[in-house]
Short mmCIF file of C-alpha atoms in Angstrom, two decimals:
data_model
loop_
_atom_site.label_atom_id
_atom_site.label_comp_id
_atom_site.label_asym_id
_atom_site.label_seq_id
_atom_site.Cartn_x
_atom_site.Cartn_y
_atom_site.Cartn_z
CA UNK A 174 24.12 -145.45 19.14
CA UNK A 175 20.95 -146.23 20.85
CA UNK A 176 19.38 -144.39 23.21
CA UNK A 177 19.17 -146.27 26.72
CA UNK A 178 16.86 -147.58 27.76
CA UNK A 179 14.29 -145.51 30.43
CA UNK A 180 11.14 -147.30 30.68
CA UNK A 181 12.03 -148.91 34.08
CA UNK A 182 12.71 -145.18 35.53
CA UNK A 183 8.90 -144.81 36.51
CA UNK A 184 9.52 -148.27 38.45
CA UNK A 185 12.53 -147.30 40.66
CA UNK A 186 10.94 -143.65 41.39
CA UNK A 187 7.86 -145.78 42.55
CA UNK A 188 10.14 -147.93 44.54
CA UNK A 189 11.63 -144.99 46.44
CA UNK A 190 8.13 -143.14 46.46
CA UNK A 191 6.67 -146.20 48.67
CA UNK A 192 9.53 -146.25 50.84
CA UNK A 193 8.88 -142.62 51.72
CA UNK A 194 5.45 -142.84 51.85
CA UNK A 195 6.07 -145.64 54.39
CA UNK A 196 8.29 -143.96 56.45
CA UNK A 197 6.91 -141.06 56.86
CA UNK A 198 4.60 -139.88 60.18
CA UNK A 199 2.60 -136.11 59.23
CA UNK A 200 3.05 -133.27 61.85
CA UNK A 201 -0.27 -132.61 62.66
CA UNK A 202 0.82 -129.55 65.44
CA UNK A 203 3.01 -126.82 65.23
CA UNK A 204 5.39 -126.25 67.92
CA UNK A 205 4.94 -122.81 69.31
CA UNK A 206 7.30 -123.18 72.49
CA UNK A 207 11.06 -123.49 71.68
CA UNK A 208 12.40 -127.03 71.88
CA UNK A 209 15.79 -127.61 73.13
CA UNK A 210 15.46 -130.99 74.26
CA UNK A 211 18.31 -131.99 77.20
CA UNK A 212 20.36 -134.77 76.54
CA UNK A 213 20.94 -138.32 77.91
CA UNK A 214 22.39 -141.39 77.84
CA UNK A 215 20.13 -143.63 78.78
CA UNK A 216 16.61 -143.27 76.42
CA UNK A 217 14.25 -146.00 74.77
CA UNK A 218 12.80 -145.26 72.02
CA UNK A 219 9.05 -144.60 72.11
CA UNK A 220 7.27 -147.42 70.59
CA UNK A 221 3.83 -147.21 68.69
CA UNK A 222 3.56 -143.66 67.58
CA UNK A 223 0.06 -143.64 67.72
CA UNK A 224 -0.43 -144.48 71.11
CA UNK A 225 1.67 -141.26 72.34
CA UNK A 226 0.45 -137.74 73.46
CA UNK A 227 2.66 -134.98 73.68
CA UNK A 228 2.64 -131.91 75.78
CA UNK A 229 4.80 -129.25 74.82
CA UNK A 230 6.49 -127.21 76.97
CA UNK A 231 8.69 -124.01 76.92
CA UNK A 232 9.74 -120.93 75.83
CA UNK A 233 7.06 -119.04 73.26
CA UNK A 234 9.42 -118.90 70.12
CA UNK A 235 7.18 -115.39 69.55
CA UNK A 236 8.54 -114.22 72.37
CA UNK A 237 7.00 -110.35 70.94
CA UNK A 238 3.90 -111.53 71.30
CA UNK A 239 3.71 -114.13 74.13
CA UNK A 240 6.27 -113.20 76.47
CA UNK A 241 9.59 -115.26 77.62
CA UNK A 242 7.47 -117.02 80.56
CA UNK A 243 7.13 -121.27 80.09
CA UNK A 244 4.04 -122.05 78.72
CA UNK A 245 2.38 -125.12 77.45
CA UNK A 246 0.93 -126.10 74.53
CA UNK A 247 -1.73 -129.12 74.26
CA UNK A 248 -2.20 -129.79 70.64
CA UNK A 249 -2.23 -126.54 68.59
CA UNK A 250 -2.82 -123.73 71.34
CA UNK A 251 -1.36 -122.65 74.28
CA UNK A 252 -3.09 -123.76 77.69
CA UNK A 253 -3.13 -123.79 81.16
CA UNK A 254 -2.35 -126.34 83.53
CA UNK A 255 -6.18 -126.78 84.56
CA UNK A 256 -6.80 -128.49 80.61
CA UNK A 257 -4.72 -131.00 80.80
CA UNK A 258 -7.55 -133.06 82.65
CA UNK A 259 -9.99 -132.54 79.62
CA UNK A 260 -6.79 -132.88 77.16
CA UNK A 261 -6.09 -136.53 78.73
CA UNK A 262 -9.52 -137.15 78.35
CA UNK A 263 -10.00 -136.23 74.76
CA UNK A 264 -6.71 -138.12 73.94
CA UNK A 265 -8.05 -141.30 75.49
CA UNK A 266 -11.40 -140.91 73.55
CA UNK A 267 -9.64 -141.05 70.68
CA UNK A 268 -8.09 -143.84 71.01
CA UNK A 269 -9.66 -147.84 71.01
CA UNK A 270 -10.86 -149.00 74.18
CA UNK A 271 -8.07 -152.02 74.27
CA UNK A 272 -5.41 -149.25 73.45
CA UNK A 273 -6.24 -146.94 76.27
CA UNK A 274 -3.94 -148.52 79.17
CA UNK A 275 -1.06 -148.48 76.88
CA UNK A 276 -1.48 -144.44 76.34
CA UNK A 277 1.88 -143.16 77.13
CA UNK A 278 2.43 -138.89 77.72
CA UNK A 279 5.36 -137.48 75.70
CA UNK A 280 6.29 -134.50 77.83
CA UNK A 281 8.58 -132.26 75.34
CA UNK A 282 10.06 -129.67 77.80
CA UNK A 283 12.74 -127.11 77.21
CA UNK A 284 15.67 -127.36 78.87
CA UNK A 285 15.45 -124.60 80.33
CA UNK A 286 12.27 -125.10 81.78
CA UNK A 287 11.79 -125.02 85.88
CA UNK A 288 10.43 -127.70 87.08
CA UNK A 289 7.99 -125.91 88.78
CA UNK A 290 5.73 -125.86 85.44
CA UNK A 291 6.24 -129.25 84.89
CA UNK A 292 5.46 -130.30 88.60
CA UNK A 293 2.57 -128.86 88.23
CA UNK A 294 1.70 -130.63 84.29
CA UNK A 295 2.76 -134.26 86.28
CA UNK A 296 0.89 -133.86 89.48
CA UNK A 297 -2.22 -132.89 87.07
CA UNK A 298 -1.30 -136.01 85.01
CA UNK A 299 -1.61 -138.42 88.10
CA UNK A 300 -5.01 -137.23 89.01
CA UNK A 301 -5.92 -137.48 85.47
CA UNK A 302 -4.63 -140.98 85.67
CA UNK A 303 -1.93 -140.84 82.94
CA UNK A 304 0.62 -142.59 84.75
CA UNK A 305 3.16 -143.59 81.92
CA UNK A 306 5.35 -140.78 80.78
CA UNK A 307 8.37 -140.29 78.46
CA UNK A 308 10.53 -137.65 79.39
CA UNK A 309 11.59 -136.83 75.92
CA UNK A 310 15.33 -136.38 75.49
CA UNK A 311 17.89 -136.33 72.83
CA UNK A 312 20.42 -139.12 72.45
CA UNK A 313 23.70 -138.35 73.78
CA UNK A 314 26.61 -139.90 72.00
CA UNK A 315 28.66 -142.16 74.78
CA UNK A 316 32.44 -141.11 75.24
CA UNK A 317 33.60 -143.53 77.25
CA UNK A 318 36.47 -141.27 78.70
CA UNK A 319 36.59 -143.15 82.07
CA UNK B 160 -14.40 -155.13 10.19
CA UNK B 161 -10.70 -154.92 10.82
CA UNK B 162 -10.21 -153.57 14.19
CA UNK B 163 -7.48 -150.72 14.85
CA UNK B 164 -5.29 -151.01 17.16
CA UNK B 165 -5.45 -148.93 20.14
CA UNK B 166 -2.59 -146.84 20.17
CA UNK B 167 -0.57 -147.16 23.52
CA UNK B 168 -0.59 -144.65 26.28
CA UNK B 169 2.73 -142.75 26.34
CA UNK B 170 4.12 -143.52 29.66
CA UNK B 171 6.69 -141.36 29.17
CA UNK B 172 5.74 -138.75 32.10
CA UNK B 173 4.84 -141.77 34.62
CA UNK B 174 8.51 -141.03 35.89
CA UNK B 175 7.33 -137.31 35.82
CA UNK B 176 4.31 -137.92 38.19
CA UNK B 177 5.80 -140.19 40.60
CA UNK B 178 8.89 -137.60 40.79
CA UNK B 179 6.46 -135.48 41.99
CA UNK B 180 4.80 -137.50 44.44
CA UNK B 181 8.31 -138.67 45.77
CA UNK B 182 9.36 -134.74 46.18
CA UNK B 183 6.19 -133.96 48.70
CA UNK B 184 6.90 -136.97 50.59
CA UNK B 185 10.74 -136.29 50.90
CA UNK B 186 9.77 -132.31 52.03
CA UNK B 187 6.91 -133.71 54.58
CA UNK B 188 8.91 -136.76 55.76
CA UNK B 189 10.62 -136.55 59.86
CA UNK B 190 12.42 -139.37 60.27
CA UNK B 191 13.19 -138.31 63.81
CA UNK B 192 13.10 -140.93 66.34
CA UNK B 193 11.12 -139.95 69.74
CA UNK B 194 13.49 -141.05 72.57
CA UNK B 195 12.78 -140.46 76.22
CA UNK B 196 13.36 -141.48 79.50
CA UNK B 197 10.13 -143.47 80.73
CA UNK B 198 8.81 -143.56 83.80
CA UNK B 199 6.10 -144.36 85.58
CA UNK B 200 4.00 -142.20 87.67
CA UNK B 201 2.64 -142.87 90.94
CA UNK B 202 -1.08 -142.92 91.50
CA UNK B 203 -2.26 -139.56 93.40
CA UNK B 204 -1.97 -140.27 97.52
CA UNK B 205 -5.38 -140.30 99.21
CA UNK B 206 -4.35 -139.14 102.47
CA UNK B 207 -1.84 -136.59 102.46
CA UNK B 208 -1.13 -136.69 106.05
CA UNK B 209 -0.45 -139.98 105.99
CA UNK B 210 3.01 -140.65 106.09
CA UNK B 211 4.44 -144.07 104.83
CA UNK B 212 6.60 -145.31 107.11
CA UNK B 213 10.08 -145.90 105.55
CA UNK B 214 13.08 -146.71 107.74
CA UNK B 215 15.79 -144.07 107.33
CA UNK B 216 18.31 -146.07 106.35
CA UNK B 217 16.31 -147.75 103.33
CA UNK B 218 16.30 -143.90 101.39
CA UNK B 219 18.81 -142.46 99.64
CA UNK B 220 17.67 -138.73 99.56
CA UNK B 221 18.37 -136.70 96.46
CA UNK B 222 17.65 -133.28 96.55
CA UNK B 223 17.88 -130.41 93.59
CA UNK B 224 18.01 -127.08 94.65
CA UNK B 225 16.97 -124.40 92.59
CA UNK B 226 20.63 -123.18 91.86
CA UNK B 227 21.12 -126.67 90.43
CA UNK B 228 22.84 -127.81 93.54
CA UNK B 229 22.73 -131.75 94.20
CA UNK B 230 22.55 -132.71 97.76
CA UNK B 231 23.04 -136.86 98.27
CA UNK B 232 22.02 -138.03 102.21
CA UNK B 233 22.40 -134.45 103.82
CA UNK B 234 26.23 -134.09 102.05
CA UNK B 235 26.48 -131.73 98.83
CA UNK B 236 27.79 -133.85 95.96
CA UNK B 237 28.28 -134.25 92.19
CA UNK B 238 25.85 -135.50 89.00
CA UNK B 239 28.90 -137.85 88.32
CA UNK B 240 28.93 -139.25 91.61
CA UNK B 241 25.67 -140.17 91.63
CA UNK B 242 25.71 -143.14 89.63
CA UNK B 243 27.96 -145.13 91.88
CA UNK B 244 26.20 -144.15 95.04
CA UNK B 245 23.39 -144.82 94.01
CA UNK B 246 25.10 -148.55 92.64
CA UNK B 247 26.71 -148.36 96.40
CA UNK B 248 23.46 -147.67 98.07
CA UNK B 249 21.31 -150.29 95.99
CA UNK B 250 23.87 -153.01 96.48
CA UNK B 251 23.00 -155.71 99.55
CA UNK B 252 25.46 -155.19 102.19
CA UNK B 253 24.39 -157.60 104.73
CA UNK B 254 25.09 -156.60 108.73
CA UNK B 255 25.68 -152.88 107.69
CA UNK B 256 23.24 -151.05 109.49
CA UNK B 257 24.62 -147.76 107.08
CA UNK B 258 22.44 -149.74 104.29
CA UNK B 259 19.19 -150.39 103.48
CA UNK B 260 17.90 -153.75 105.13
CA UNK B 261 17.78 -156.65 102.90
CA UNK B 262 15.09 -159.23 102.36
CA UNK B 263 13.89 -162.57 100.27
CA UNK B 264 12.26 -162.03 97.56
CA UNK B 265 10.89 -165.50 95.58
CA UNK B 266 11.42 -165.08 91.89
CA UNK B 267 9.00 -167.23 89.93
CA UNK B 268 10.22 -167.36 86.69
CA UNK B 269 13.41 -169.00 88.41
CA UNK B 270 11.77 -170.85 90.86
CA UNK B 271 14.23 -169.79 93.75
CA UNK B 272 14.92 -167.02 96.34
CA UNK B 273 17.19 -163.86 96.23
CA UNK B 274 18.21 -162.02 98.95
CA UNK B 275 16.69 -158.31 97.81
CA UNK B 276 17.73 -154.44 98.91
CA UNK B 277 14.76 -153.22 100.69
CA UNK B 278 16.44 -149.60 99.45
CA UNK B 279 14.30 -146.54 97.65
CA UNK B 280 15.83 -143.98 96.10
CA UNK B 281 14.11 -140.24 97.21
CA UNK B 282 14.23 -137.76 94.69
CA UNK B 283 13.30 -134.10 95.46
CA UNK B 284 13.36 -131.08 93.26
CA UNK B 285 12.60 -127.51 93.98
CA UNK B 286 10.61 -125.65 91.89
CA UNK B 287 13.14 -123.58 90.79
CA UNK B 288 15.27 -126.69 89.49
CA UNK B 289 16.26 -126.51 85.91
CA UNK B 290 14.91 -129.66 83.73
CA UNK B 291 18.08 -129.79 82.27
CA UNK B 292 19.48 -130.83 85.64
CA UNK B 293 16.36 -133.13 86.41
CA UNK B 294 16.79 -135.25 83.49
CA UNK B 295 20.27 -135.31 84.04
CA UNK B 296 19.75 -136.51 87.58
CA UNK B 297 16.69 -138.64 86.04
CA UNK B 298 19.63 -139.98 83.35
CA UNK B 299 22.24 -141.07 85.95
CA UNK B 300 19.72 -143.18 88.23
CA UNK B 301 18.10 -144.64 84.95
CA UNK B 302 22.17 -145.57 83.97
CA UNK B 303 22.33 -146.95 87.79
CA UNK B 304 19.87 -149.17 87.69
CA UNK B 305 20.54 -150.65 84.15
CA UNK B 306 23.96 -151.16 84.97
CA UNK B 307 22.34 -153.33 87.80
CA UNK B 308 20.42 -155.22 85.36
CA UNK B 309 23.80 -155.70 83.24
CA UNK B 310 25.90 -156.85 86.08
CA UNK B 311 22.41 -159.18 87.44
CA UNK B 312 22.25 -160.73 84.01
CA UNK B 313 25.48 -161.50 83.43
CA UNK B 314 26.03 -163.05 86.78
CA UNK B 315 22.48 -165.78 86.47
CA UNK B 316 22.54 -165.69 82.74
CA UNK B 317 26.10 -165.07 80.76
CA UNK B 318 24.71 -161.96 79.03
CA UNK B 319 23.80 -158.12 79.04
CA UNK B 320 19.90 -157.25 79.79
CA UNK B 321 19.83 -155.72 76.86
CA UNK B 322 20.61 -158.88 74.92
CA UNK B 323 18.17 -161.18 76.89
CA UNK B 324 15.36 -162.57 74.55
CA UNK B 325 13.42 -164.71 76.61
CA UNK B 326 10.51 -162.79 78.56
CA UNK B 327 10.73 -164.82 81.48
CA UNK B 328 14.20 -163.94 81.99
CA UNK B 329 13.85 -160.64 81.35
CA UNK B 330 10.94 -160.01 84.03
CA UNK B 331 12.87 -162.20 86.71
CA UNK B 332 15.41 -159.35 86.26
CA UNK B 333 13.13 -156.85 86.11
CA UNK B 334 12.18 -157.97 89.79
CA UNK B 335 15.28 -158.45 91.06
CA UNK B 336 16.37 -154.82 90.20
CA UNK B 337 13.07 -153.08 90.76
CA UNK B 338 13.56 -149.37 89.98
CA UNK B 339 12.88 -148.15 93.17
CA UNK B 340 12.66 -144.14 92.54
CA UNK B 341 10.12 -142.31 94.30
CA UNK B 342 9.65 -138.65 94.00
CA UNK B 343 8.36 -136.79 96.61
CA UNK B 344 5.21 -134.65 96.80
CA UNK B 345 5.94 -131.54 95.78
CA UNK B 346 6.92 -128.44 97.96
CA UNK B 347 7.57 -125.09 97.86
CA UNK B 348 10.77 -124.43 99.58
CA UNK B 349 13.49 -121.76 98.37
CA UNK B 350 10.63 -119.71 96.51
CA UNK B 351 11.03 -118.87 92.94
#
């Protein structure tokens, strides 16, 4: 009996290799607050990945270390509300010049959150000029019961 | 001089190599969608004491307490009610001086005039308010005002918002049914 044939093996591994590598966006930060995203009905999906910030907020999951208050986290670290001014700015920087009116905020908030923390991120996000936001949500599956 | 023949590569572990490439991208892949509700922030007021002047009966006032408690135009009320009051309040009834005043508005893309609710919807949250509640509060004005669009589209086009393809008709509706929400400076009222 002969043996079958595997010489086309490397070709379908590439095949599936290129759709991952496609597909796939890198998590540049960590999350340190816990992220129990509410749910709705009525999202959109965010559109061009790499013209979206995100500001995390919540719950420290080290809650040993950092306490059970809200906090929020710009990029890798914990911050204040008073850097999200300079965190805007950087963001835009980083960005191309025709880009920079389409920058849209991801705010990823607990929850559980009070809105009093994230009053205080969106009135800092007006005077910062970083009027489009995304209140990020998870999809809630529609029963129509009514 | 007779020339050897190069002997051929064994491609044998090609398979093993792009296994392994395939395995990091599987572990490092998300294939998590973002999905959000968007909305757009207004610019920062330059005078604070200077109030706009709305009519009364063009705002629907929402307020969030921080126990979570929904208050619709001065009467307690319910997250599922809020949908079809705000539908109520945002439809033109003309000679009710209970609703918002109602205008012309010239759509260009259509080359015609609508009669248009002159109506904002107020929202107000307490610091205290859970964001759970917000977005749900957030969720049913957002479902509110694209039902609008639905019920808009199918009346001047045959079919669902959602389904229109041509931009023109999709900003015409996007001016008919402008989403009027307006969130109020914030406050401190109720403490922590």
């Amino acid at each position: 009996m002969p043996g079958i044939n595997t010489s086309s093996l490397p070709d379908i591994i590439f095949m599936l290799l290129f759709f991952f590598m496609v597909s796939t966006t890198m998590r540049e930060v960590t999350v340190r607050v816990k992220q129990r995203m509410p749910e709705a009905t009525e999202v959109q999906k965010l559109e061009k990945k790499s013209l979206v910030s995100f500001i995390y907020i919540g719950e420290p999951k080290n809650t040993k270390l950092f306490g059970t208050k809200s906090r929020i986290q710009l990029n890798d670290v914990f911050a204040s509300v008073d850097d999200i001014p300079e965190f805007i700015a950087k963001e835009r920087e980083a960005r191309d010049e025709a880009d920079r009116k389409f920058i849209t905020t991801s705010l990823k908030v607990d929850g559980n959150t009070k809105m009093g923390i994230v009053t205080d991120v969106k009135q800092e996000l007006r005077k910062s000029g970083a009027f489009k936001i995304n209140y990020s949500t998870r999809k809630k599956v529609e029963r129509r019961s009514r | 001089m007779a020339r050897r023949a190069a002997p051929e590569i064994n491609a044998g572990s090609t398979a093993d190599i792009a296994f392994l490439l395939l395995i990091f991208f599987l572990v490092t892949t998300t294939m998590d969608v973002d999905t959000g509700i968007t909305r757009k922030l207004p610019p920062p007021v330059e005078n604070p004491d200077e109030d706009v002047d709305v009519k009364e009966r063009n705002v629907l006032k929402i307020l969030v307490n921080s126990h979570d408690m929904l208050m619709v135009d001065g009467k307690r009320s319910d997250v599922r009610l809020l949908k079809d009051k705000t539908k109520d309040f945002m439809a033109l009834h003309p000679d009710n001086p209970d609703y918002p005043e109602i205008t012309t508005k010239f759509i260009e893309e259509l080359g015609k005039e609508f009669p248009a609710s002159k109506g904002v919807i107020s929202l107000k949250n307490d610091r205290g308010t859970s964001y759970e509640m917000y977005i749900k509060v957030q969720n049913e004005l957002a479902r509110a005002f694209n039902e609008m669009k639905d019920e808009r589209s199918v009346e001047l086009f045959g079919v669902k918002y959602s389904q229109l393809v041509d931009e023109n008709k999709i900003k015409a509706i996007n001016k008919l049914v402008p989403v009027r929400i307006s969130e109020a400076e914030p406050e401190d009222i109720g403490g922590k």
